[in-house]
CSV table of C-alpha atoms in Angstrom, one decimal:
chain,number,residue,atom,x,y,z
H,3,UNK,CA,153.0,35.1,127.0
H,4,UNK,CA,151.6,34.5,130.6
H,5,UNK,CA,147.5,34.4,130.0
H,6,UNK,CA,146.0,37.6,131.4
H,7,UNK,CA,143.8,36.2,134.2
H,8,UNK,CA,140.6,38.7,135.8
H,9,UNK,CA,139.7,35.8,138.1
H,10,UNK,CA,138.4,37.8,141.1
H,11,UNK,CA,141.6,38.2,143.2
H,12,UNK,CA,139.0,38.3,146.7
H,13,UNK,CA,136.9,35.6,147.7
H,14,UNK,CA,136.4,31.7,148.9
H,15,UNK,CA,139.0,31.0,145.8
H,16,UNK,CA,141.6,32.6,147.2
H,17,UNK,CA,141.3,30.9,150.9
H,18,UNK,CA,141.0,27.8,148.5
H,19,UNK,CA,144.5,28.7,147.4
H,20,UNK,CA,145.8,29.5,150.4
H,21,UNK,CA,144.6,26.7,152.1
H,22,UNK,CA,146.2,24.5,149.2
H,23,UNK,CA,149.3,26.6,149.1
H,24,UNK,CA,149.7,26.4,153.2
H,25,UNK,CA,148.9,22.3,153.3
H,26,UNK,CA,151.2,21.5,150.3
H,27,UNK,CA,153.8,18.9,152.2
H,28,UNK,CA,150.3,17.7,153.6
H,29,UNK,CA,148.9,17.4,150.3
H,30,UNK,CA,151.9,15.7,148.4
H,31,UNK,CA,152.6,13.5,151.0
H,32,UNK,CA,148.8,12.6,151.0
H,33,UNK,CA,149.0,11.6,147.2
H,34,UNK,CA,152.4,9.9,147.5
H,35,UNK,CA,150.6,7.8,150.0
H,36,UNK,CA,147.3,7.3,147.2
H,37,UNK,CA,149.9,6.3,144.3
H,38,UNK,CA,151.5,3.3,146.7
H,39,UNK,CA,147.8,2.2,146.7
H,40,UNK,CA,146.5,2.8,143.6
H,41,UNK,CA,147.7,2.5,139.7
H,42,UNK,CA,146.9,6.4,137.9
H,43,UNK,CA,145.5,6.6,134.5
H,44,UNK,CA,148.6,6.1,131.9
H,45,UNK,CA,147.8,9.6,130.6
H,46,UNK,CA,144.9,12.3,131.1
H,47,UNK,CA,143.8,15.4,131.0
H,48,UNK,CA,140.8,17.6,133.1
H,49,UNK,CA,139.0,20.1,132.1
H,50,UNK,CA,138.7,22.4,135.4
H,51,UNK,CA,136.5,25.1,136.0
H,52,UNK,CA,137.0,28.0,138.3
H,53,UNK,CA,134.3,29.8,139.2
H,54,UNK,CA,135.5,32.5,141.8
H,55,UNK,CA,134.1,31.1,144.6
H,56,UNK,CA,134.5,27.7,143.4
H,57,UNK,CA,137.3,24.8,141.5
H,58,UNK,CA,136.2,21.8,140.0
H,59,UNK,CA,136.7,19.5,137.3
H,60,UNK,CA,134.5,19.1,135.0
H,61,UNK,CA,135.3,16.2,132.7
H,62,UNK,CA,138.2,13.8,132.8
H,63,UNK,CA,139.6,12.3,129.6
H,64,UNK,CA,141.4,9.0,129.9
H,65,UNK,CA,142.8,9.0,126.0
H,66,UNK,CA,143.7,12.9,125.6
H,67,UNK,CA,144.1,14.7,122.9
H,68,UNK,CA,145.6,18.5,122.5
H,69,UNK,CA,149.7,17.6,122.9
H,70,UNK,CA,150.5,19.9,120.3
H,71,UNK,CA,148.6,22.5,122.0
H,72,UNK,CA,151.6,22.5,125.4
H,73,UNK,CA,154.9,24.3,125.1
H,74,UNK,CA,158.3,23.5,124.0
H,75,UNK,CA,158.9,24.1,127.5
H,76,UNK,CA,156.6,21.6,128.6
H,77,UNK,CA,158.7,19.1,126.8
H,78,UNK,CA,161.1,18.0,129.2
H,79,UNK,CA,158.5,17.3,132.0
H,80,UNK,CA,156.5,15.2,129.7
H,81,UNK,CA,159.4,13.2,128.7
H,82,UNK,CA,160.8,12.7,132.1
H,83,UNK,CA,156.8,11.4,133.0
H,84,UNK,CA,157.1,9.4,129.9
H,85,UNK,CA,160.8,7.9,131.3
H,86,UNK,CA,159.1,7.3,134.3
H,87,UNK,CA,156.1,5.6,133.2
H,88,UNK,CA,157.2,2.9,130.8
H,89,UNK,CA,160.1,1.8,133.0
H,90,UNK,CA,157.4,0.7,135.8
H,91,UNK,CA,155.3,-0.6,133.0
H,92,UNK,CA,157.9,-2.9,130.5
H,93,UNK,CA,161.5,-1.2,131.8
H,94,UNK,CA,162.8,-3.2,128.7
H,95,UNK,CA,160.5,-1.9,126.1
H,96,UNK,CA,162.5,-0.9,123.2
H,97,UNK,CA,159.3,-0.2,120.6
H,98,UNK,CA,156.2,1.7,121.2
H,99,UNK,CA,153.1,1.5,119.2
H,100,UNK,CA,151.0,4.6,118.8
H,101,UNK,CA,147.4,3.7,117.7
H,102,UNK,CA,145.7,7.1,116.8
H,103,UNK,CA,141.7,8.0,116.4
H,104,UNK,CA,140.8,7.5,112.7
H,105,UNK,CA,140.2,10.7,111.5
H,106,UNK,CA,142.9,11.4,109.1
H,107,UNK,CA,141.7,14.6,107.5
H,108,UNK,CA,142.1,17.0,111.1
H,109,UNK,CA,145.3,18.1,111.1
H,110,UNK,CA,145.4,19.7,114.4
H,111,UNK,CA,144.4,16.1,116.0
H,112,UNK,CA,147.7,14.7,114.0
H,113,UNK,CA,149.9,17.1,115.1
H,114,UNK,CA,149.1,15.7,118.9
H,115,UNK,CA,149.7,12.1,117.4
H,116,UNK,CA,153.5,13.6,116.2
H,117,UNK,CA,153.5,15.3,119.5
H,118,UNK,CA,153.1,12.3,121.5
H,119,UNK,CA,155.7,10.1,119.1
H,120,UNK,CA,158.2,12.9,119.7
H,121,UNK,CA,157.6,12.6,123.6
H,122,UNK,CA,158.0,8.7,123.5
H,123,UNK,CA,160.7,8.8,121.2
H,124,UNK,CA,162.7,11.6,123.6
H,125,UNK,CA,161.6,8.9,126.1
H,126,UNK,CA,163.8,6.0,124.1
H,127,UNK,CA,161.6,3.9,122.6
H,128,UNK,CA,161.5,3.8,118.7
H,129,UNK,CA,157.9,4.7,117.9
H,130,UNK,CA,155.6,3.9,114.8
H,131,UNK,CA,152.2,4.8,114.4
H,132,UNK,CA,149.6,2.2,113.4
H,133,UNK,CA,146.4,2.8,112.2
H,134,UNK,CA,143.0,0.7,112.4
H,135,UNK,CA,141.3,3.2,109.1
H,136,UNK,CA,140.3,0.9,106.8
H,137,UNK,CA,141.5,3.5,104.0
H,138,UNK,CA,145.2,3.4,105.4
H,139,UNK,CA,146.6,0.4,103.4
H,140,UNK,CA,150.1,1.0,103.0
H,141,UNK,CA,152.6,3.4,104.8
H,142,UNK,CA,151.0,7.3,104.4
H,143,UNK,CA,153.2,10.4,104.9
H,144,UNK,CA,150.9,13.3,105.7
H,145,UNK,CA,152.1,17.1,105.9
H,146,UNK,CA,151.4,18.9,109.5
H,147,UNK,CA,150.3,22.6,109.5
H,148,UNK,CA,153.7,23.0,111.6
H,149,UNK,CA,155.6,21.8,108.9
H,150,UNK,CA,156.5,18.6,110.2
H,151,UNK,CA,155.3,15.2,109.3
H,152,UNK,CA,153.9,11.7,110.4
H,153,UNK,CA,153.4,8.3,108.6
H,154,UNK,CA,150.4,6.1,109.4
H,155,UNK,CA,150.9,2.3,108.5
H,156,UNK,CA,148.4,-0.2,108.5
H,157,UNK,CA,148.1,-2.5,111.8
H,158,UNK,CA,148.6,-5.8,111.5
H,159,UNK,CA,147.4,-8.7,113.7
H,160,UNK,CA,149.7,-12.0,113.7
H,161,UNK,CA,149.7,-14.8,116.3
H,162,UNK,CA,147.5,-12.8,119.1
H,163,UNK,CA,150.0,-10.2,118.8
H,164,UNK,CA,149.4,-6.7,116.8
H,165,UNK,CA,152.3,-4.6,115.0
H,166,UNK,CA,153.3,-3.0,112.0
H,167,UNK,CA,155.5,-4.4,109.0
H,168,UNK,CA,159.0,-5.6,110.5
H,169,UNK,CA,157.9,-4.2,113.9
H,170,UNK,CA,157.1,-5.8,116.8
H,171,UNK,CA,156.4,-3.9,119.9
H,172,UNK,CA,156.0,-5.1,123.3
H,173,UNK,CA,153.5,-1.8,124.6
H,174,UNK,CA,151.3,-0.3,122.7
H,175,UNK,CA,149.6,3.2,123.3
H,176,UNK,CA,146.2,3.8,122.5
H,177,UNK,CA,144.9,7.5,121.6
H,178,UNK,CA,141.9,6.0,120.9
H,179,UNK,CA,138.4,6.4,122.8
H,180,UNK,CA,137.2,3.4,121.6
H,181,UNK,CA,133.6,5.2,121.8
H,182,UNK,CA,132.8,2.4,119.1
H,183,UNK,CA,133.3,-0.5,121.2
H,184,UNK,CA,136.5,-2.6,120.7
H,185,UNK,CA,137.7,-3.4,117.5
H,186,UNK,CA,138.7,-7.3,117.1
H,187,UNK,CA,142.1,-6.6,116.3
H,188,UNK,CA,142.4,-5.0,120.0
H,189,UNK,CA,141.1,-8.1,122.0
H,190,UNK,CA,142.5,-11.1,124.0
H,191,UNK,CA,146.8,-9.8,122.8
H,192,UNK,CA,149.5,-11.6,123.8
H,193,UNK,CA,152.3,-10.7,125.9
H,194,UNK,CA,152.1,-7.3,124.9
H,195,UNK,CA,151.6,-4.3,127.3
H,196,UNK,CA,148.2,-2.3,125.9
H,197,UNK,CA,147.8,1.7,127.4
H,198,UNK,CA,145.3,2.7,128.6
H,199,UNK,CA,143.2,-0.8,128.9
H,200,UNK,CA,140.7,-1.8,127.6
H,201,UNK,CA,138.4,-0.8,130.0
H,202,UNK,CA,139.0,2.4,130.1
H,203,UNK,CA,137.1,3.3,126.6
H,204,UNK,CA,133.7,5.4,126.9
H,205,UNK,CA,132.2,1.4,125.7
H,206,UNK,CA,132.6,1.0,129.4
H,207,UNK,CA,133.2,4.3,131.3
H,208,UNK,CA,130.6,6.2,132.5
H,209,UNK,CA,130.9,10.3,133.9
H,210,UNK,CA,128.6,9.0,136.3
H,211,UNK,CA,130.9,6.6,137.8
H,212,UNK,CA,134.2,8.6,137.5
H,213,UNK,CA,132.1,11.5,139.6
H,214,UNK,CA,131.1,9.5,141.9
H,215,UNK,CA,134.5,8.1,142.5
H,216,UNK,CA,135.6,12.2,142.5
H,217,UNK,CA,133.3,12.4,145.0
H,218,UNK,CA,134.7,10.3,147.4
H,219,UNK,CA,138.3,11.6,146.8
H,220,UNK,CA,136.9,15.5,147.1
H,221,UNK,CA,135.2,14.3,151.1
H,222,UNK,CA,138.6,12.7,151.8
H,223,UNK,CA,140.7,15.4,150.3
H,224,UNK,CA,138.4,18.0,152.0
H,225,UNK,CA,138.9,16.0,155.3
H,226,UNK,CA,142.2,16.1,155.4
H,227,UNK,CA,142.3,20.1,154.4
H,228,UNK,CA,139.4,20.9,157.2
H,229,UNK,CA,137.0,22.4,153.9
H,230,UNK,CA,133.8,21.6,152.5
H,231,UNK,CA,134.2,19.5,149.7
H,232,UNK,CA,131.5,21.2,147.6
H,233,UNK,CA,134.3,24.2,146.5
H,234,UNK,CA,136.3,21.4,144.7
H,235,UNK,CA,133.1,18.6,143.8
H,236,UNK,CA,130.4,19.5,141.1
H,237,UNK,CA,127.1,18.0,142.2
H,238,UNK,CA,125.4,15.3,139.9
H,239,UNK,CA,122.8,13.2,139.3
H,240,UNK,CA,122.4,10.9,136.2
H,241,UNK,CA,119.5,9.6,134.4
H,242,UNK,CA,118.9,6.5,132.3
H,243,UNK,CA,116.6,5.4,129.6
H,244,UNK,CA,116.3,9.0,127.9
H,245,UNK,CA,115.3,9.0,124.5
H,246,UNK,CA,115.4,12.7,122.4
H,247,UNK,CA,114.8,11.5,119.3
H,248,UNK,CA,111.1,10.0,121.1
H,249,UNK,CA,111.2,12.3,124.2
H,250,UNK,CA,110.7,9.1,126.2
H,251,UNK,CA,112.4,9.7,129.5
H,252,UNK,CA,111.7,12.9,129.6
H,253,UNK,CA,110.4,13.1,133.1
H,254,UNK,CA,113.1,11.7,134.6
H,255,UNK,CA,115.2,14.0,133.0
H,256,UNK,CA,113.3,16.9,134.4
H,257,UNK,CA,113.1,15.2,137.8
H,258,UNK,CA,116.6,15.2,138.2
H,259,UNK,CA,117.7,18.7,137.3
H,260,UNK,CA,114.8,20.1,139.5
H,261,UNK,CA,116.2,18.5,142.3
H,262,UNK,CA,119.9,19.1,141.6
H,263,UNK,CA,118.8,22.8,140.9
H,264,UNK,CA,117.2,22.9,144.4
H,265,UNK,CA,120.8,21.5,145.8
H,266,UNK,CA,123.0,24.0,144.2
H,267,UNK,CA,120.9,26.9,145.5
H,268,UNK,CA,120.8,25.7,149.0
H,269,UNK,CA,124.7,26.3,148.4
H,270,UNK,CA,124.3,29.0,146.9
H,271,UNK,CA,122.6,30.7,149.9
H,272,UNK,CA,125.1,29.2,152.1
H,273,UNK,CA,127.9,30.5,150.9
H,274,UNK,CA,126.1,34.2,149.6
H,275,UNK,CA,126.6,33.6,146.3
H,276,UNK,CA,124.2,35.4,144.0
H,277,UNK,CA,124.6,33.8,140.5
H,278,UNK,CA,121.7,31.9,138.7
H,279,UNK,CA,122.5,28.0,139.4
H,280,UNK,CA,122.7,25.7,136.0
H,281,UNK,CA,122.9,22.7,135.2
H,282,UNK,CA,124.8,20.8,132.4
H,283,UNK,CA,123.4,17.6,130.6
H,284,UNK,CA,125.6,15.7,129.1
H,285,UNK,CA,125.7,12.0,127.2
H,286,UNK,CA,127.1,9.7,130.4
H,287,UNK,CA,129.6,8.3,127.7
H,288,UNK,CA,131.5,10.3,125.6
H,289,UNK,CA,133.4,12.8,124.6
H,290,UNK,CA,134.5,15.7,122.1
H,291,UNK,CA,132.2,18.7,123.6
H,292,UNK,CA,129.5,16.2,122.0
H,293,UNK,CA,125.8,15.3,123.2
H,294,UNK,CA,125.8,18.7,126.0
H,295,UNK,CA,123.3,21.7,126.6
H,296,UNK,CA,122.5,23.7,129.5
H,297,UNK,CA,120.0,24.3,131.7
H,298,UNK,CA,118.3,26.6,133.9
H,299,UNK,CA,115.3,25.7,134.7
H,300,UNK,CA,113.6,22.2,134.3
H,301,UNK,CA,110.8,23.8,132.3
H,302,UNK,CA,112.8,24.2,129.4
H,303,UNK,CA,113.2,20.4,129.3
H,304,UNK,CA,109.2,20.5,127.7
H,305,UNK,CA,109.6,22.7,124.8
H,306,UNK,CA,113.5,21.2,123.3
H,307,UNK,CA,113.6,21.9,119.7
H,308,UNK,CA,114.4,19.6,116.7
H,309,UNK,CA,118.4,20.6,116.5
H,310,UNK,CA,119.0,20.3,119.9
H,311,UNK,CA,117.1,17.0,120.0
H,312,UNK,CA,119.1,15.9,117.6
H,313,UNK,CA,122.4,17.3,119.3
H,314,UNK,CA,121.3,15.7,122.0
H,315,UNK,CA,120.6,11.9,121.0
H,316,UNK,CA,124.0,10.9,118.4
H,317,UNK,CA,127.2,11.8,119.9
H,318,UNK,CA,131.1,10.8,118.3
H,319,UNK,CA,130.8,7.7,115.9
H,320,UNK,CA,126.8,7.7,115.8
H,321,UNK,CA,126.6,6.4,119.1
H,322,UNK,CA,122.9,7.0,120.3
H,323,UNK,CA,122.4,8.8,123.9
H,324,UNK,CA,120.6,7.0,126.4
H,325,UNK,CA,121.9,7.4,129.6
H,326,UNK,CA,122.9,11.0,130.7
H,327,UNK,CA,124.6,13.3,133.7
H,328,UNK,CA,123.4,15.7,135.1
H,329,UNK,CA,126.0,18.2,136.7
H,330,UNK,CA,126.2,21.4,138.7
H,331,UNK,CA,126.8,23.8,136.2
H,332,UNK,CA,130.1,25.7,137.1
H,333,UNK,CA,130.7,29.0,135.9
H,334,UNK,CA,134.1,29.8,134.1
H,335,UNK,CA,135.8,33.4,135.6
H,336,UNK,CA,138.7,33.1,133.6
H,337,UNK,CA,139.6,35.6,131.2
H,338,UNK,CA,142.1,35.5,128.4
H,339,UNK,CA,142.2,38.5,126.9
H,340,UNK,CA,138.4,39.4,127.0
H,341,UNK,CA,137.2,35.5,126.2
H,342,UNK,CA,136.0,33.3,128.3
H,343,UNK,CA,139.0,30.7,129.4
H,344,UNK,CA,138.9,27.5,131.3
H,345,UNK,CA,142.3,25.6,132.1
H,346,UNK,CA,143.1,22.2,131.0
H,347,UNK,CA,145.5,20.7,132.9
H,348,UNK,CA,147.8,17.5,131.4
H,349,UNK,CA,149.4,15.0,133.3
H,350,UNK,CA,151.7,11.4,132.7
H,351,UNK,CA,151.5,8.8,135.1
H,352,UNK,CA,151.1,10.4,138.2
H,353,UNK,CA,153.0,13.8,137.2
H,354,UNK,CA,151.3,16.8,135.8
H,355,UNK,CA,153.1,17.7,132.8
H,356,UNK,CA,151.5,20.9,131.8
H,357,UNK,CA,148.7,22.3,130.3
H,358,UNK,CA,146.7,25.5,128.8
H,359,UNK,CA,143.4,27.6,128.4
H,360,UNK,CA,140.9,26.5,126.2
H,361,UNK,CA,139.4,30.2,125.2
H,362,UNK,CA,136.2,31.0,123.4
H,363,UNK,CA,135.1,34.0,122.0
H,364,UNK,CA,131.7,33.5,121.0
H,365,UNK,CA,130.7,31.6,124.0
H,366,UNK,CA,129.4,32.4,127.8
H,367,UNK,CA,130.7,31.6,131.1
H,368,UNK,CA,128.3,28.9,132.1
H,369,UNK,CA,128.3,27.7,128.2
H,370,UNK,CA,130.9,24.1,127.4
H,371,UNK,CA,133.7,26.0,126.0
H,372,UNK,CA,134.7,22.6,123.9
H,373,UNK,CA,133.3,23.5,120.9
H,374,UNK,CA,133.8,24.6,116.7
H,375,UNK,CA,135.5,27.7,117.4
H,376,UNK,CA,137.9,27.1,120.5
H,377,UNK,CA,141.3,28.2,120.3
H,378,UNK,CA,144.0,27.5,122.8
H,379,UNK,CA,146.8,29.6,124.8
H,380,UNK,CA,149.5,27.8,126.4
H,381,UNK,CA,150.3,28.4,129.9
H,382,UNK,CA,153.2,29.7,129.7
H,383,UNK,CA,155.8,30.8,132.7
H,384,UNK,CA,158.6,32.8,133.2
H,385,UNK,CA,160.1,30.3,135.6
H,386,UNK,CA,159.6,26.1,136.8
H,387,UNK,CA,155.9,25.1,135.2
H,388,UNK,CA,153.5,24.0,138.6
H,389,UNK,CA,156.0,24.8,141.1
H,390,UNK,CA,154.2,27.0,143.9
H,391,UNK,CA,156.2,30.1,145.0
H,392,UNK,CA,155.6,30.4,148.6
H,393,UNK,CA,155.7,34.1,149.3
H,394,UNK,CA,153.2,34.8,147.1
H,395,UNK,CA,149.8,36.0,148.0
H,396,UNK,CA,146.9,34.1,146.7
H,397,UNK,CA,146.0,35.1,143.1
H,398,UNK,CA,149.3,37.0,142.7
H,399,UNK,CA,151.4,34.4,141.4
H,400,UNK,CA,150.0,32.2,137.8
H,401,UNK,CA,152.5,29.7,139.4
H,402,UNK,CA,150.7,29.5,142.4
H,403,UNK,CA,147.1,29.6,140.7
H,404,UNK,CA,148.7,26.7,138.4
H,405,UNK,CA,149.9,24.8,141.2
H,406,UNK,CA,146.5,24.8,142.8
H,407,UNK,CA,144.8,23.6,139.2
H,408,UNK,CA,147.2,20.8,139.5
H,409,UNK,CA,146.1,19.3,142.6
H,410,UNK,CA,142.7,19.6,141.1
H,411,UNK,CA,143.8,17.4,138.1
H,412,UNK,CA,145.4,14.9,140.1
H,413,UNK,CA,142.0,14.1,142.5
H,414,UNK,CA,140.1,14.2,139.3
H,415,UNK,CA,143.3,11.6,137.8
H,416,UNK,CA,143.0,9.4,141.5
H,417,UNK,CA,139.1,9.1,140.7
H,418,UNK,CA,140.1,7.7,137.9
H,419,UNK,CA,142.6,5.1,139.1
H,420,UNK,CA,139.8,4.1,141.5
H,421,UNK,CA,136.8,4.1,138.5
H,422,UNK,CA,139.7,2.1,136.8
H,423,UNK,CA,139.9,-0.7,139.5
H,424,UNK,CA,136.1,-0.2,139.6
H,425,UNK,CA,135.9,-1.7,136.0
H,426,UNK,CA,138.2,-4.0,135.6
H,427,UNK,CA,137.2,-7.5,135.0
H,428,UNK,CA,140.5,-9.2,136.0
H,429,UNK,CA,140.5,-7.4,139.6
H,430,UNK,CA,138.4,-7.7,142.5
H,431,UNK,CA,136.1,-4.7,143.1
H,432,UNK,CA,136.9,-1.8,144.8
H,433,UNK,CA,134.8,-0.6,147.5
């Protein structure tokens, strides 16, 4: 099934598209250039939201979840990324260790662990799957919705090296956000290749920083396309030292969304848009749909109740909020079959791999879609994935549309590379 997309087919978003779809030897050979430069994320995945008269991403997730939610048809490119990735990594690697999130008792988030194994396995490389839960203490078969199944075995730590029982591997894959900090058992390894680094965990990122390294890519991209990089960049600013539980902070808060308010409408008359500008708060660190609201107007910021103070201040693992961003709110104009849809796009190394719509019935189009409730449609195409089809008129072609949501993914995946080199304390800083 192809989603059934009632994205105006008139509009800035379509001479987005065409512009994309006219400059794509430009582009690709602009991005070939980036990746001699720069080292992408080992995996990720962008949440992008298309607005009619603008395309941006809107978060950028550096340990994703959601594998089981691509095609069979997918499959092949993932692997081939996969292929791709380890042999410029460890080309000798023979075992891969898979070290998933703890939460044993969502299924749905397992069956992207067996996903992944099946993807690394299709790759060549035997793969096990260890995990840090205290409560796993021997090998533990569970039973998949899908009717297939994955073992978890208890990691092991021996001579600065981690593993499993009778397995030693010489990479090992985290699918683990390490929004806790680092576990012990993580640090100072041994010869042994660790994926994503350590670094890249929401103990150090900040949505702050990766935005402002999108930022830079979205002026250079929009350079090289003669565009304004506003259509591709969501405005932010962020805020430190807010407390909800206290409502210490509070005027910074309302500082900051008053004056990124005031920048989104002076776009807004630019360009003769007549929607209601928003903005979204959200915890600077993070992730999970977790620690967000919306807002209109920074009066509302005085009168927050008790529930969404308390959304607000404890986010994934009872981390407490203190530092937020503020971003342009970007409307969703996606449909899939009535609900509101916004794509996700999934990429490997530097490839994009595939992706899908996260939909929501029960939510609106300037509301975070990532919430209890969410179901997901694969994208889903008759021919090649992201391949445009030149020929096509803007809009016409979901190929085309996809192929544009692609480029997207991979600026918001550079940014990261460059947030990446930002924050890592064995390179030298990047300016």
């Amino acid at each position: 099934m192809v989603p059934h997309l009632v994205t105006a087919l008139t509009g800035p978003i379509n001479e987005l598209e065409q512009r994309i779809l006219e400059s794509t030897p430009v582009i690709e050979r602009w991005f070939r250039l980036e990746w001699m430069e720069h080292t992408p994320p080992f995996y990720s995945s962008v949440d992008i939201r298309n607005a009619g008269f603008k395309l941006a991403p809107v978060d950028t997730n550096l340990y994703p979840g959601g594998w089981n939610n691509l095609t069979p048809e997918m499959l092949p490119l993932a692997v081939q990324a996969a292929m791709a990735a380890i042999e410029k990594i460890c080309p000798e690697a023979k075992n891969l260790l898979l070290v998933p999130e703890n939460h044993t008792r969502n299924m749905f988030y397992l069956m992207n662990v067996a996903q992944l194994q099946k993807i690394f396995y299709q790759a060549g490389l035997n793969v096990r799957l260890g995990s840090m839960n205290p409560e796993i203490k021997e090998a533990t078969t569970f039973d998949l919705p899908n009717g297939e199944q994955v073992t978890l075995e208890p990691l092991i730590r021996h001579n600065r090296r981690i593993g499993l029982k009778d397995f030693d591997p010489c990479t090992i894959l985290l699918n683990n956000d390490l929004s806790a900090g680092v576990p012990g058992i993580l640090e100072d390894l041994h010869e042994q290749f660790l994926l994503p680094p350590l670094h890249a965990g929401w103990h150090v990122r900040k949505k702050s920083q990766h935005f402002k390294a999108y930022e830079e890519v979205a002026k250079r991209f929009g350079k090289l396309l003669g565009m304004d990089p506003w259509l591709i960049n969501p405005l932010f600013n962020s805020c430190g030292e807010v407390n909800f539980a206290e409502g210490t902070g509070m005027e910074c808060l309302q500082t900051n969304v008053d004056a990124l308010l005031g920048k989104i409408r002076r776009k807004y008359k630019e360009y003769g848009i007549n929607e209601k500008p928003f903005v979204v708060v959200k915890a600077d660190n993070g992730t999970y749909g977790m620690g967000i609201m919306t807002v209109r107007d920074a009066k509302e910021l005085d009168s927050l109740n008790r529930r969404t103070k308390n959304k607000m201040n404890v986010i994934k693992d009872g981390q407490v909020v203190n530092d937020v961003i503020i971003q342009e709110g970007v409307l969703t104009n996606e449909r899939v079959n009535d609900a509101v849809a916004e794509p996700v796009v999934y990429m490997l190394d530097r490839y994009v791999v595939g992706g899908f719509y996260r939909v929501h019935a029960d939510r609106g189009v300037d509301e975070n879609l990532n919430a209890p409730g969410a179901s997901f449609v694969p994208l889903a195409f008759e021919k090649g994935a992201q391949q445009p089809q030149p020929g096509y008129k803007p809009g016409a072609s979901v190929p085309n549309r996809f192929y544009m949501y692609g480029v997207i993914g991979r600026l918001a995946m550079l940014a990261a590379s460059y947030e990446l080199e930002a924050t890592d304390p064995n390179a030298e800083v990047y300016d």
